[in-house]
JSON list of C-alpha atoms in Angstrom, two decimals:
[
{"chain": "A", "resi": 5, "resn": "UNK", "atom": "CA", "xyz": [-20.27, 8.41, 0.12]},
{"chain": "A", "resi": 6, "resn": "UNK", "atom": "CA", "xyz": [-20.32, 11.97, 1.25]},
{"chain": "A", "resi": 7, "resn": "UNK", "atom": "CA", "xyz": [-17.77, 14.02, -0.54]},
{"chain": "A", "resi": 8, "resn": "UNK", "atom": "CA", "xyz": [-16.66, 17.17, 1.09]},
{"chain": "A", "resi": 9, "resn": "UNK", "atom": "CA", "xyz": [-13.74, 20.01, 0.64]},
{"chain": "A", "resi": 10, "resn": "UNK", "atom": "CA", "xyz": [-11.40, 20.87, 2.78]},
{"chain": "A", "resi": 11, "resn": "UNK", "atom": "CA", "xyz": [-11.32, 23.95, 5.48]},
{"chain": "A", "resi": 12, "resn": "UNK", "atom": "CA", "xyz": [-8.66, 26.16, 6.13]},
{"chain": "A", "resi": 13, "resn": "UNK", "atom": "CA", "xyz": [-8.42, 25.83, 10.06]},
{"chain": "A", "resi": 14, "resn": "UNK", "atom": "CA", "xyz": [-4.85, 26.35, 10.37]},
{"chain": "A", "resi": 15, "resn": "UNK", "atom": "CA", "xyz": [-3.16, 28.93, 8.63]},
{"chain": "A", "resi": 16, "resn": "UNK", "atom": "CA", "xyz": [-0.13, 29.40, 7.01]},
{"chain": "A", "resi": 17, "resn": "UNK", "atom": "CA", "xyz": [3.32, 29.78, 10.03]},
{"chain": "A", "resi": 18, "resn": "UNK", "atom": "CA", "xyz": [1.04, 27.96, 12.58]},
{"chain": "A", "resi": 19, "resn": "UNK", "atom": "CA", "xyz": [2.50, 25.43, 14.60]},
{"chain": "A", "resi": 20, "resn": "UNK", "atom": "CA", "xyz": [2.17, 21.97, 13.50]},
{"chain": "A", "resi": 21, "resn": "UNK", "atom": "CA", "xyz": [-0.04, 20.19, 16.55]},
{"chain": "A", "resi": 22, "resn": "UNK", "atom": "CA", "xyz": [1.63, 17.26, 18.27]},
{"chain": "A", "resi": 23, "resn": "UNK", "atom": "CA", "xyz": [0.87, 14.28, 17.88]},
{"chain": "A", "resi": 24, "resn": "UNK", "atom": "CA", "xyz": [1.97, 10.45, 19.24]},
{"chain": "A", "resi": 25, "resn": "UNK", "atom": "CA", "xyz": [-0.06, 7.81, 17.10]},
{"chain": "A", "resi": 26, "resn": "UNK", "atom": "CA", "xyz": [0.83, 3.95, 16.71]},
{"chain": "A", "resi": 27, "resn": "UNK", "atom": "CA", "xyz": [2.08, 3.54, 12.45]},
{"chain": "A", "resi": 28, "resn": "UNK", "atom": "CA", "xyz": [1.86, 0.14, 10.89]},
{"chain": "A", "resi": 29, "resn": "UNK", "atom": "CA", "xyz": [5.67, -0.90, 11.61]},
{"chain": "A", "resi": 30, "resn": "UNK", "atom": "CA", "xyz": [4.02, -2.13, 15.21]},
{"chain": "A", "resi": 31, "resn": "UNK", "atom": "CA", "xyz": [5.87, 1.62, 16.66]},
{"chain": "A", "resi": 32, "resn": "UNK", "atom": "CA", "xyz": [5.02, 5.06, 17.95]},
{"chain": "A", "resi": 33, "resn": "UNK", "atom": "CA", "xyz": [5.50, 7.70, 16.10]},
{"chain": "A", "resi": 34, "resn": "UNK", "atom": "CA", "xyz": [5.60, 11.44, 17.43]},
{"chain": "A", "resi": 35, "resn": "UNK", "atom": "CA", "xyz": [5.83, 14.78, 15.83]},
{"chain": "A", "resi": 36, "resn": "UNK", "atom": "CA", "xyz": [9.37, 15.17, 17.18]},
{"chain": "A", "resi": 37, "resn": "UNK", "atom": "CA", "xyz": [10.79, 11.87, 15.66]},
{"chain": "A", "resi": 38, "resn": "UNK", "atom": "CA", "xyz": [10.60, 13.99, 11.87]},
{"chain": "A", "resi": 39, "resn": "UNK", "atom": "CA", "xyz": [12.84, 16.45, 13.19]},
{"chain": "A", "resi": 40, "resn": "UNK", "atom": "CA", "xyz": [15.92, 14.82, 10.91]},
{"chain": "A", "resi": 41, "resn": "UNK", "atom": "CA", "xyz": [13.88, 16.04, 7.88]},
{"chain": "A", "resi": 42, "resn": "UNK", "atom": "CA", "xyz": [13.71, 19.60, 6.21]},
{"chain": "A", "resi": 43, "resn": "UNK", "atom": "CA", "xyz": [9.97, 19.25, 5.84]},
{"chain": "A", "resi": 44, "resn": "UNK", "atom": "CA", "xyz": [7.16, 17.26, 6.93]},
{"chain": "A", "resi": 45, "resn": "UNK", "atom": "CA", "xyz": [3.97, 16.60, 4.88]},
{"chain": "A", "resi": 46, "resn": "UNK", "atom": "CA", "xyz": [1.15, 15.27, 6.44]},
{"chain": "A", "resi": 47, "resn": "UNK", "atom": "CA", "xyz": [-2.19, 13.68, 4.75]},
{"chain": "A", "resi": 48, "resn": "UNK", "atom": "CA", "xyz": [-5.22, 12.60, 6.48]},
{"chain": "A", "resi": 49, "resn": "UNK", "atom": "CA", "xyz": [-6.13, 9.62, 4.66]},
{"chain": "A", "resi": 50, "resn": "UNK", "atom": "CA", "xyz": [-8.01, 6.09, 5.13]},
{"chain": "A", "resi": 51, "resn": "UNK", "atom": "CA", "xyz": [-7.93, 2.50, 3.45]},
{"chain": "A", "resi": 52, "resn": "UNK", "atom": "CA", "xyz": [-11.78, 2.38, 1.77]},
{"chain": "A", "resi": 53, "resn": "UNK", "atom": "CA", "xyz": [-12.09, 5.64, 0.32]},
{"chain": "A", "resi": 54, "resn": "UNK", "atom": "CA", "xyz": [-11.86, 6.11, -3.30]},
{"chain": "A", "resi": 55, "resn": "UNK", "atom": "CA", "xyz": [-10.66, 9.88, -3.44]},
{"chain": "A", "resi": 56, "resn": "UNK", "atom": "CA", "xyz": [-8.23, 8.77, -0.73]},
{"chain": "A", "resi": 57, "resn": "UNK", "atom": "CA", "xyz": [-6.79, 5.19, -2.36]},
{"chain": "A", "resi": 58, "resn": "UNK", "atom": "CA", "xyz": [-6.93, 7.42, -5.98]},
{"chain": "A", "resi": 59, "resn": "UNK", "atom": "CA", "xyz": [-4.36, 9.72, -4.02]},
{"chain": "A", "resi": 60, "resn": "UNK", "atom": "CA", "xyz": [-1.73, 6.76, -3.05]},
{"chain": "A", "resi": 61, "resn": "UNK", "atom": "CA", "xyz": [-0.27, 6.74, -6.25]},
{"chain": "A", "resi": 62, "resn": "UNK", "atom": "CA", "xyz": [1.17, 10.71, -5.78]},
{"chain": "A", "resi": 63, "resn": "UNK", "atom": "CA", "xyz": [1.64, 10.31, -1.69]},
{"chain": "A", "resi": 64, "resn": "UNK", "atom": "CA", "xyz": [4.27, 6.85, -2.82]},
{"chain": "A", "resi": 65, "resn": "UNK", "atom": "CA", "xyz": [5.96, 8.77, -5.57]},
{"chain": "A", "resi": 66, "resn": "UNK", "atom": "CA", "xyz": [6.40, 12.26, -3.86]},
{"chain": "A", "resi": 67, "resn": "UNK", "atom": "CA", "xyz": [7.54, 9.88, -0.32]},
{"chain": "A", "resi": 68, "resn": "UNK", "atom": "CA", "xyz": [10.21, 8.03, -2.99]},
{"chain": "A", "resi": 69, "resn": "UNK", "atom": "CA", "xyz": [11.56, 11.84, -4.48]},
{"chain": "A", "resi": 70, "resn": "UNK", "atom": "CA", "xyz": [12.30, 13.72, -1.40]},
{"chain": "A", "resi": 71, "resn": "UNK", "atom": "CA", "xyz": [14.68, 12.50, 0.60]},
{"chain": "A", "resi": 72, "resn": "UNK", "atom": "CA", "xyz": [14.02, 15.63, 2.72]},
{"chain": "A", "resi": 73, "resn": "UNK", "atom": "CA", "xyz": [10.65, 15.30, 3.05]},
{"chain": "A", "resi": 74, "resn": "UNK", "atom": "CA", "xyz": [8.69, 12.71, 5.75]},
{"chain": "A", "resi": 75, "resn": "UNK", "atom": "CA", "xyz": [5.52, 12.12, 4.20]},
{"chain": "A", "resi": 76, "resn": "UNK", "atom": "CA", "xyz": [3.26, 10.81, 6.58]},
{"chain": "A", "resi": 77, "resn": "UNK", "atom": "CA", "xyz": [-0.58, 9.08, 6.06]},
{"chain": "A", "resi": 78, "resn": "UNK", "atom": "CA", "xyz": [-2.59, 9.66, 9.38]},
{"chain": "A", "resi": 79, "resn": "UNK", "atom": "CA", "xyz": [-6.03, 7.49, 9.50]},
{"chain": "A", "resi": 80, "resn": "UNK", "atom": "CA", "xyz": [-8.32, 9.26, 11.15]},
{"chain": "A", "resi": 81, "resn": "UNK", "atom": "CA", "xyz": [-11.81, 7.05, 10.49]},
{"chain": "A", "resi": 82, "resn": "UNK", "atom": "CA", "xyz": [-13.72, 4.95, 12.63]},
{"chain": "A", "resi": 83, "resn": "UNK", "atom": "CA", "xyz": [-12.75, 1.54, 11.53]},
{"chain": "A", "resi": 84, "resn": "UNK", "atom": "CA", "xyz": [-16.23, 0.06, 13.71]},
{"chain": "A", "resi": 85, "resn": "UNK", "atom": "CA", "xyz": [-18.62, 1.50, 11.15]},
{"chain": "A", "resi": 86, "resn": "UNK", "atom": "CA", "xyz": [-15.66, 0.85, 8.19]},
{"chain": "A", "resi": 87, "resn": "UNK", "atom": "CA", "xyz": [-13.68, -2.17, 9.15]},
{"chain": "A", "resi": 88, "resn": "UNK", "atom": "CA", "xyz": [-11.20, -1.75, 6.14]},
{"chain": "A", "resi": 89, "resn": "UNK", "atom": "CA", "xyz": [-10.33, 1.22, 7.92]},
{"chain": "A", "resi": 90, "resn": "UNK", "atom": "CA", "xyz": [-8.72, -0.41, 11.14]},
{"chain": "A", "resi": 91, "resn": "UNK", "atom": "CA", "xyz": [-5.21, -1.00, 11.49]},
{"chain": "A", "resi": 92, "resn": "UNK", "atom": "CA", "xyz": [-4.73, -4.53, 10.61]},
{"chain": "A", "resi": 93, "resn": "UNK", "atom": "CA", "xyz": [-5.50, -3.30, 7.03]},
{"chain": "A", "resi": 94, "resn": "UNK", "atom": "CA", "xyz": [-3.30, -0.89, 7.53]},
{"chain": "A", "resi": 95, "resn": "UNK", "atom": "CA", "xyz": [-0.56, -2.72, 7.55]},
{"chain": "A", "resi": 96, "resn": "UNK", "atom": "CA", "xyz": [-1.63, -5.01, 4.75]},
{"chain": "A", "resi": 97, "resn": "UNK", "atom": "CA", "xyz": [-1.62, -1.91, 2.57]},
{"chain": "A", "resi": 98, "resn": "UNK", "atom": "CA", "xyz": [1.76, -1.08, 3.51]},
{"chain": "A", "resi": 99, "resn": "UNK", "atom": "CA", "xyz": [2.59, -5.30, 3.18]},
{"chain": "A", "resi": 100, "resn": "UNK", "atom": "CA", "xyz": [1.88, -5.51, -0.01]},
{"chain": "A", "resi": 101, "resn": "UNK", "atom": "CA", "xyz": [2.95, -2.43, -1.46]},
{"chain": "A", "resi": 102, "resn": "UNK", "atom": "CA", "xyz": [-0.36, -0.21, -2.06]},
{"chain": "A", "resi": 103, "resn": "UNK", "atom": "CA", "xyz": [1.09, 2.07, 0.29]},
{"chain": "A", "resi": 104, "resn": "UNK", "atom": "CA", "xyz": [4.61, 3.28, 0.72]},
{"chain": "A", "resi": 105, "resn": "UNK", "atom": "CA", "xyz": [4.78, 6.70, 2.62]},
{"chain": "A", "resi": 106, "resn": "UNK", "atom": "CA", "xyz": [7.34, 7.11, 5.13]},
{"chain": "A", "resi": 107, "resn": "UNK", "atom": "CA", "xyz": [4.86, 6.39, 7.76]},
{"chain": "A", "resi": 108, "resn": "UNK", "atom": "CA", "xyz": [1.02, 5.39, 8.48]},
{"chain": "A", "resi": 109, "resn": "UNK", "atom": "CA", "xyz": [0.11, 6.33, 11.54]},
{"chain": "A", "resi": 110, "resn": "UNK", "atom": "CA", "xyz": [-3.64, 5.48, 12.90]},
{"chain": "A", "resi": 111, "resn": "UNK", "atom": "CA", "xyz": [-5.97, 7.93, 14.98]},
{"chain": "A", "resi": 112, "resn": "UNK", "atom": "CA", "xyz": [-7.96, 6.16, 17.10]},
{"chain": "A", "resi": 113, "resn": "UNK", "atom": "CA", "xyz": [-9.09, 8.72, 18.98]},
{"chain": "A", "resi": 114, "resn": "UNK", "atom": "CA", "xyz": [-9.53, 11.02, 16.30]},
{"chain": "A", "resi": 115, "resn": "UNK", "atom": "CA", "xyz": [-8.22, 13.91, 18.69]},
{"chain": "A", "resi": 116, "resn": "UNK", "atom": "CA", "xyz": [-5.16, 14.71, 16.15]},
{"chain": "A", "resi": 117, "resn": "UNK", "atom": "CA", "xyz": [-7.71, 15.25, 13.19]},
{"chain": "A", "resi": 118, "resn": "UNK", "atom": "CA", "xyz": [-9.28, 17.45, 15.15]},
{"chain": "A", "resi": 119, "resn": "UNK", "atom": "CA", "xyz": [-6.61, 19.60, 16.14]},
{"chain": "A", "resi": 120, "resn": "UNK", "atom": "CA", "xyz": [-5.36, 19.90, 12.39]},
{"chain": "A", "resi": 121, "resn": "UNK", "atom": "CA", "xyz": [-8.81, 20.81, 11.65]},
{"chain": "A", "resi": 122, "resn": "UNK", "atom": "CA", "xyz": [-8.95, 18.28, 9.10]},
{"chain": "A", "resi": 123, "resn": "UNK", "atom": "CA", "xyz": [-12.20, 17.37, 6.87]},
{"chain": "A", "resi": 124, "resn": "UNK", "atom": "CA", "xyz": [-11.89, 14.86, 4.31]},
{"chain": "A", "resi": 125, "resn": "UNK", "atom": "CA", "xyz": [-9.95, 11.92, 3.51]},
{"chain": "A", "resi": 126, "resn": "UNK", "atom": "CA", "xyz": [-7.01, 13.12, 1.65]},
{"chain": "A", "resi": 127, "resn": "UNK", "atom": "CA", "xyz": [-6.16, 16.27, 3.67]},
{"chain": "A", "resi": 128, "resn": "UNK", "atom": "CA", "xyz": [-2.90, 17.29, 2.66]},
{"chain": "A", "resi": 129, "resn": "UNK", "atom": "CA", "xyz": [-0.45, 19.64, 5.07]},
{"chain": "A", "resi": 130, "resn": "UNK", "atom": "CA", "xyz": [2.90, 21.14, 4.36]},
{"chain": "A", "resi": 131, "resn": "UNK", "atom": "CA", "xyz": [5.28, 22.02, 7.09]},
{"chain": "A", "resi": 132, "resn": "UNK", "atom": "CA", "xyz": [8.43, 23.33, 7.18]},
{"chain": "A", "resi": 133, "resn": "UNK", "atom": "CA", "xyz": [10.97, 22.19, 9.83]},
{"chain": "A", "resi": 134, "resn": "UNK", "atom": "CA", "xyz": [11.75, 24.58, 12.03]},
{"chain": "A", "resi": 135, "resn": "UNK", "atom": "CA", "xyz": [15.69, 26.55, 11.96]},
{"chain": "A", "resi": 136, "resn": "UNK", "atom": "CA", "xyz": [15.97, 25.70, 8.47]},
{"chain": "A", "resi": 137, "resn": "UNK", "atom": "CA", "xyz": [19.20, 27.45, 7.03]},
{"chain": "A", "resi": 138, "resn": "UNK", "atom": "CA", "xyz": [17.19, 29.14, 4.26]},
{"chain": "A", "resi": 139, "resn": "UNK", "atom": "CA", "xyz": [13.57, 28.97, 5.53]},
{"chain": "A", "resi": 140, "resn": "UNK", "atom": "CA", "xyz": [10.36, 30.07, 3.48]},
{"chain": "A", "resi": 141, "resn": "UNK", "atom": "CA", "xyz": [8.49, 31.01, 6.05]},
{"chain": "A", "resi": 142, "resn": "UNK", "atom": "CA", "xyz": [10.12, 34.71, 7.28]},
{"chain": "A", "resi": 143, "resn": "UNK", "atom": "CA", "xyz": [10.37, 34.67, 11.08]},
{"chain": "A", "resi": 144, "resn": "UNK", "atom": "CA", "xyz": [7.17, 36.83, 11.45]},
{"chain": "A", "resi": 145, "resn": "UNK", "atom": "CA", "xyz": [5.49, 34.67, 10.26]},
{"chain": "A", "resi": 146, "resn": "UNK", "atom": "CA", "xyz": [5.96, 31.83, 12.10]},
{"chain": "A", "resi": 147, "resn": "UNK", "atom": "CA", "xyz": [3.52, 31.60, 15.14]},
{"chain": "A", "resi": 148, "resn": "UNK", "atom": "CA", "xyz": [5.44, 29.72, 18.28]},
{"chain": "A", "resi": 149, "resn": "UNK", "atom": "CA", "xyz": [9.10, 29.84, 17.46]},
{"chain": "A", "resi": 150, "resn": "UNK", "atom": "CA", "xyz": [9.32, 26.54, 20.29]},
{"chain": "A", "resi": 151, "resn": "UNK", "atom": "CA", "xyz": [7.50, 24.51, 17.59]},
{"chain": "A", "resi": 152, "resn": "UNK", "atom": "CA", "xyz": [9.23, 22.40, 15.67]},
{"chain": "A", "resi": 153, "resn": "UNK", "atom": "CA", "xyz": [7.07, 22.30, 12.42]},
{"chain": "A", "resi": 154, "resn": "UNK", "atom": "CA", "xyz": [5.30, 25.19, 10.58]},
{"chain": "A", "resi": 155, "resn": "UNK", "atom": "CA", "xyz": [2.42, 25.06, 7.98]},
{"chain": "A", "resi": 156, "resn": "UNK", "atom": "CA", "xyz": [3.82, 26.30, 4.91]},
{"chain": "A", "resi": 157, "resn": "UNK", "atom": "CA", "xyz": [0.81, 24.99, 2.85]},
{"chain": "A", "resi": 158, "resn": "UNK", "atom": "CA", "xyz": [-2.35, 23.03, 3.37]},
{"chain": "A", "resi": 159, "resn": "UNK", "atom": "CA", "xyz": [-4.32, 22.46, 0.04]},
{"chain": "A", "resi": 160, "resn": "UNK", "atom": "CA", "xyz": [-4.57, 19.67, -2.41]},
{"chain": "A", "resi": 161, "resn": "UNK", "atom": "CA", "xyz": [-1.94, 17.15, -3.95]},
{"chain": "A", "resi": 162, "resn": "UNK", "atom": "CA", "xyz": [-2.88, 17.90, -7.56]},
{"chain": "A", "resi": 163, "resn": "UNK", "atom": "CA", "xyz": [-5.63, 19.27, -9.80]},
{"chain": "A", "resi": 164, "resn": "UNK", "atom": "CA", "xyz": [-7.55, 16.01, -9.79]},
{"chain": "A", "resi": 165, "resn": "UNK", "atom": "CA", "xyz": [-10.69, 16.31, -8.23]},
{"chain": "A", "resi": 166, "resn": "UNK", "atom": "CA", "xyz": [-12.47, 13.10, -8.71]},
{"chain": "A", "resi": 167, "resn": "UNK", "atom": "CA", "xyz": [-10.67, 9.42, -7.90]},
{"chain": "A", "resi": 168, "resn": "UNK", "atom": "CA", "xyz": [-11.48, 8.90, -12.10]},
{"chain": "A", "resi": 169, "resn": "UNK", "atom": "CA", "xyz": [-9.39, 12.53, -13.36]},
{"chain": "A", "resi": 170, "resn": "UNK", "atom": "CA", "xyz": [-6.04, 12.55, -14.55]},
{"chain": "A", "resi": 171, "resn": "UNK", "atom": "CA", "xyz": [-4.28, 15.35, -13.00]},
{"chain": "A", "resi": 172, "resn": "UNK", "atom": "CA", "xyz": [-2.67, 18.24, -15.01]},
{"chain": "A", "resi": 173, "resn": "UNK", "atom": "CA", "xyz": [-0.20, 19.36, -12.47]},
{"chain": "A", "resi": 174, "resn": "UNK", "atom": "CA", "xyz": [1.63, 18.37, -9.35]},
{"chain": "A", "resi": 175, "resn": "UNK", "atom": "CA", "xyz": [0.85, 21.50, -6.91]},
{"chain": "A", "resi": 176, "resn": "UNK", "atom": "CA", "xyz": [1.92, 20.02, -4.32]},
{"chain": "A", "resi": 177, "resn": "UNK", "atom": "CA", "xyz": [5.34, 18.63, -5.20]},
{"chain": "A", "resi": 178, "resn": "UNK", "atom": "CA", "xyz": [6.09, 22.50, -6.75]},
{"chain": "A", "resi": 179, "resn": "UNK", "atom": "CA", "xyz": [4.81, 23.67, -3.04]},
{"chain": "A", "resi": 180, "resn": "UNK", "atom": "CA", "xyz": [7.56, 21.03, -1.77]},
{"chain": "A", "resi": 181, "resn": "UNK", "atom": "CA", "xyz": [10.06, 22.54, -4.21]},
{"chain": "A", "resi": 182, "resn": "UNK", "atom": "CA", "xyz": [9.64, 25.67, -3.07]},
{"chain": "A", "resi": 183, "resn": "UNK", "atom": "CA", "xyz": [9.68, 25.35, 0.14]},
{"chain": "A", "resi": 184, "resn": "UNK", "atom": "CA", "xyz": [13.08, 23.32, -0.12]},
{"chain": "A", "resi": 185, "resn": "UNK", "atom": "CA", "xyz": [14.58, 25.98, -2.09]},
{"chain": "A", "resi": 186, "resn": "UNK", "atom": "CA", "xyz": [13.28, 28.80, 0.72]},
{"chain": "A", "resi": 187, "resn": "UNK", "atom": "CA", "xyz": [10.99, 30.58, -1.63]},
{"chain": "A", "resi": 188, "resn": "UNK", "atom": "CA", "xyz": [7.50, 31.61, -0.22]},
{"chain": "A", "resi": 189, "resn": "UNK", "atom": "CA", "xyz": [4.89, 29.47, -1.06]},
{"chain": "A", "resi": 190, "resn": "UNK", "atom": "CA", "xyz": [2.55, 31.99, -1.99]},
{"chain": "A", "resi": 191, "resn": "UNK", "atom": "CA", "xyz": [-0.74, 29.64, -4.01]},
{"chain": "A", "resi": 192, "resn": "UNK", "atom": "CA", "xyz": [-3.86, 30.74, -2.60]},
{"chain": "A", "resi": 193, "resn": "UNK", "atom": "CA", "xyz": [-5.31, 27.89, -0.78]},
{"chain": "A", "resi": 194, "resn": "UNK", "atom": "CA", "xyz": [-6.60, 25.14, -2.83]},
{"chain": "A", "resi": 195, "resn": "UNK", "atom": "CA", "xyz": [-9.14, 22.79, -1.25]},
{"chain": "A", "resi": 196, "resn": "UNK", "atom": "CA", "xyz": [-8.79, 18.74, -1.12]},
{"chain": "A", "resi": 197, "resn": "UNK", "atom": "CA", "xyz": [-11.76, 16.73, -1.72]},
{"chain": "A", "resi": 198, "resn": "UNK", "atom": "CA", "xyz": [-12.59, 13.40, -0.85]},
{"chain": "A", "resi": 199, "resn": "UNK", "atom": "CA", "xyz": [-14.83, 11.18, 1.62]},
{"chain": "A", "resi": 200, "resn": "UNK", "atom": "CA", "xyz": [-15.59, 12.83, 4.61]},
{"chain": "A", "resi": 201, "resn": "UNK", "atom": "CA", "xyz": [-14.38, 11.78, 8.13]},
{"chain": "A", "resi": 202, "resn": "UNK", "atom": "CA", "xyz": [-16.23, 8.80, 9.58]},
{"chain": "A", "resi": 203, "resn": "UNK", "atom": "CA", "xyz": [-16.34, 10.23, 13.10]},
{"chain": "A", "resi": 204, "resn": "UNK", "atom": "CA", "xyz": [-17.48, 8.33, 15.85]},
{"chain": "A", "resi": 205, "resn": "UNK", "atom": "CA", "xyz": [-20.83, 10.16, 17.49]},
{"chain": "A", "resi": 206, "resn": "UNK", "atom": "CA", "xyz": [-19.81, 12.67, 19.87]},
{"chain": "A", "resi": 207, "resn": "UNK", "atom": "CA", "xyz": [-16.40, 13.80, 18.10]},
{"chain": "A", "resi": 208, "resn": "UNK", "atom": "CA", "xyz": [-17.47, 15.80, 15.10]},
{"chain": "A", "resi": 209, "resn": "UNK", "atom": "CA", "xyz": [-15.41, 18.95, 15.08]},
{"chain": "A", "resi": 210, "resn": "UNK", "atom": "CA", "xyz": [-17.21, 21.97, 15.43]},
{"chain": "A", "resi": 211, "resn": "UNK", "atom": "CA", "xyz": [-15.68, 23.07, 12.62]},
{"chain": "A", "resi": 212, "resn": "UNK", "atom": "CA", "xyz": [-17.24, 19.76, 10.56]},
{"chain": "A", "resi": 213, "resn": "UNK", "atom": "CA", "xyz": [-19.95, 19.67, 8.58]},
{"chain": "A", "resi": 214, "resn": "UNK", "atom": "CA", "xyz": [-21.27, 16.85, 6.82]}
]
């Protein structure tokens, strides 16, 4: 298990990349389709990892609070080399309960992992909706006013560094508060850590390294 931290590719009022992946409810799910909620947070995650699986716990209960808030796994890994990682478990997950976000979408290509520069398996990222009536991003900084989404925050859920630690403190549900209340989030960025990627040979960001 190679644990690594996460990289701040995009930065804060960048445009959420789009995406159209196949979630565990037998659908497609786009960017677009989470345009009914205020905010939209979205974790690159996986089935085997334990930094990622230690992380469900926070992604069910913060999905449960915020009725204005899509949270949304995206599984990024290469479920050849890690079969638990393929969509039929997937769906177990969500099946029997282990997982409850609003949706589980799988990457098969790995292409929308790349374009949200993501590392490590949880990868947490914060957007903001778009014409919000009392947004926290200012309009200058928002980077493509077409978008519909806008980071707001990419960092960690909590303090809890390793799958075994208790956390202290919920960062990223006061980052979610904030945001919904159209105060700047203004926390430095915070890396996640967990297992890295399991890219399949050829895709590796060059951004990646591990």
């Amino acid at each position: 298990m190679v644990a690594l931290d996460s990289k701040s590719v995009l930065e804060r009022g960048d445009a959420a990349p789009a995406f159209e992946l196949p979630g565990t409810d037998g659908e497609p799910h786009a960017l677009a389709d989470f345009t009914d909620y205020e905010g939209l947070l979205v974790v690159f995650t996986c089935n085997h990892c334990p930094y990622a699986k230690a992380k469900f716990p926070e992604m069910n209960r913060l999905a449960a609070e915020y009725d204005e808030v899509a949270v949304v796994g995206i599984n990024p890994n290469d479920a050849e080399e890690y079969p638990e990682d393929d969509l039929e478990t997937m769906e177990a997950r969500m099946a029997d309960g282990t997982i409850a976000f609003d949706a589980y979408l799988r990457d098969e290509s790995q292409a929308v992992a790349a374009d949200y520069g993501a590392v490590c398996t949880p990868d947490p990222f914060l957007f903001e909706r778009a014409g919000r009536e009392n947004p926290s991003l200012s309009p200058a900084e928002r980077t493509d006013d077409d978008a519909p989404f806008h980071l707001v925050y990419h960092g960690r859920l909590d303090d809890a560094m390793a799958p075994e630690d208790e956390p202290g403190e919920r960062e990223m549900k006061a980052h979610i508060d904030a945001m919904l209340a159209g105060a700047p989030v203004t926390e430095d960025f915070r890396p996640s850590r967990g297992c890295s990627i399991k890219w399949k040979a050829g895709n590796e960001p060059d951004y990646f390294e591990g």
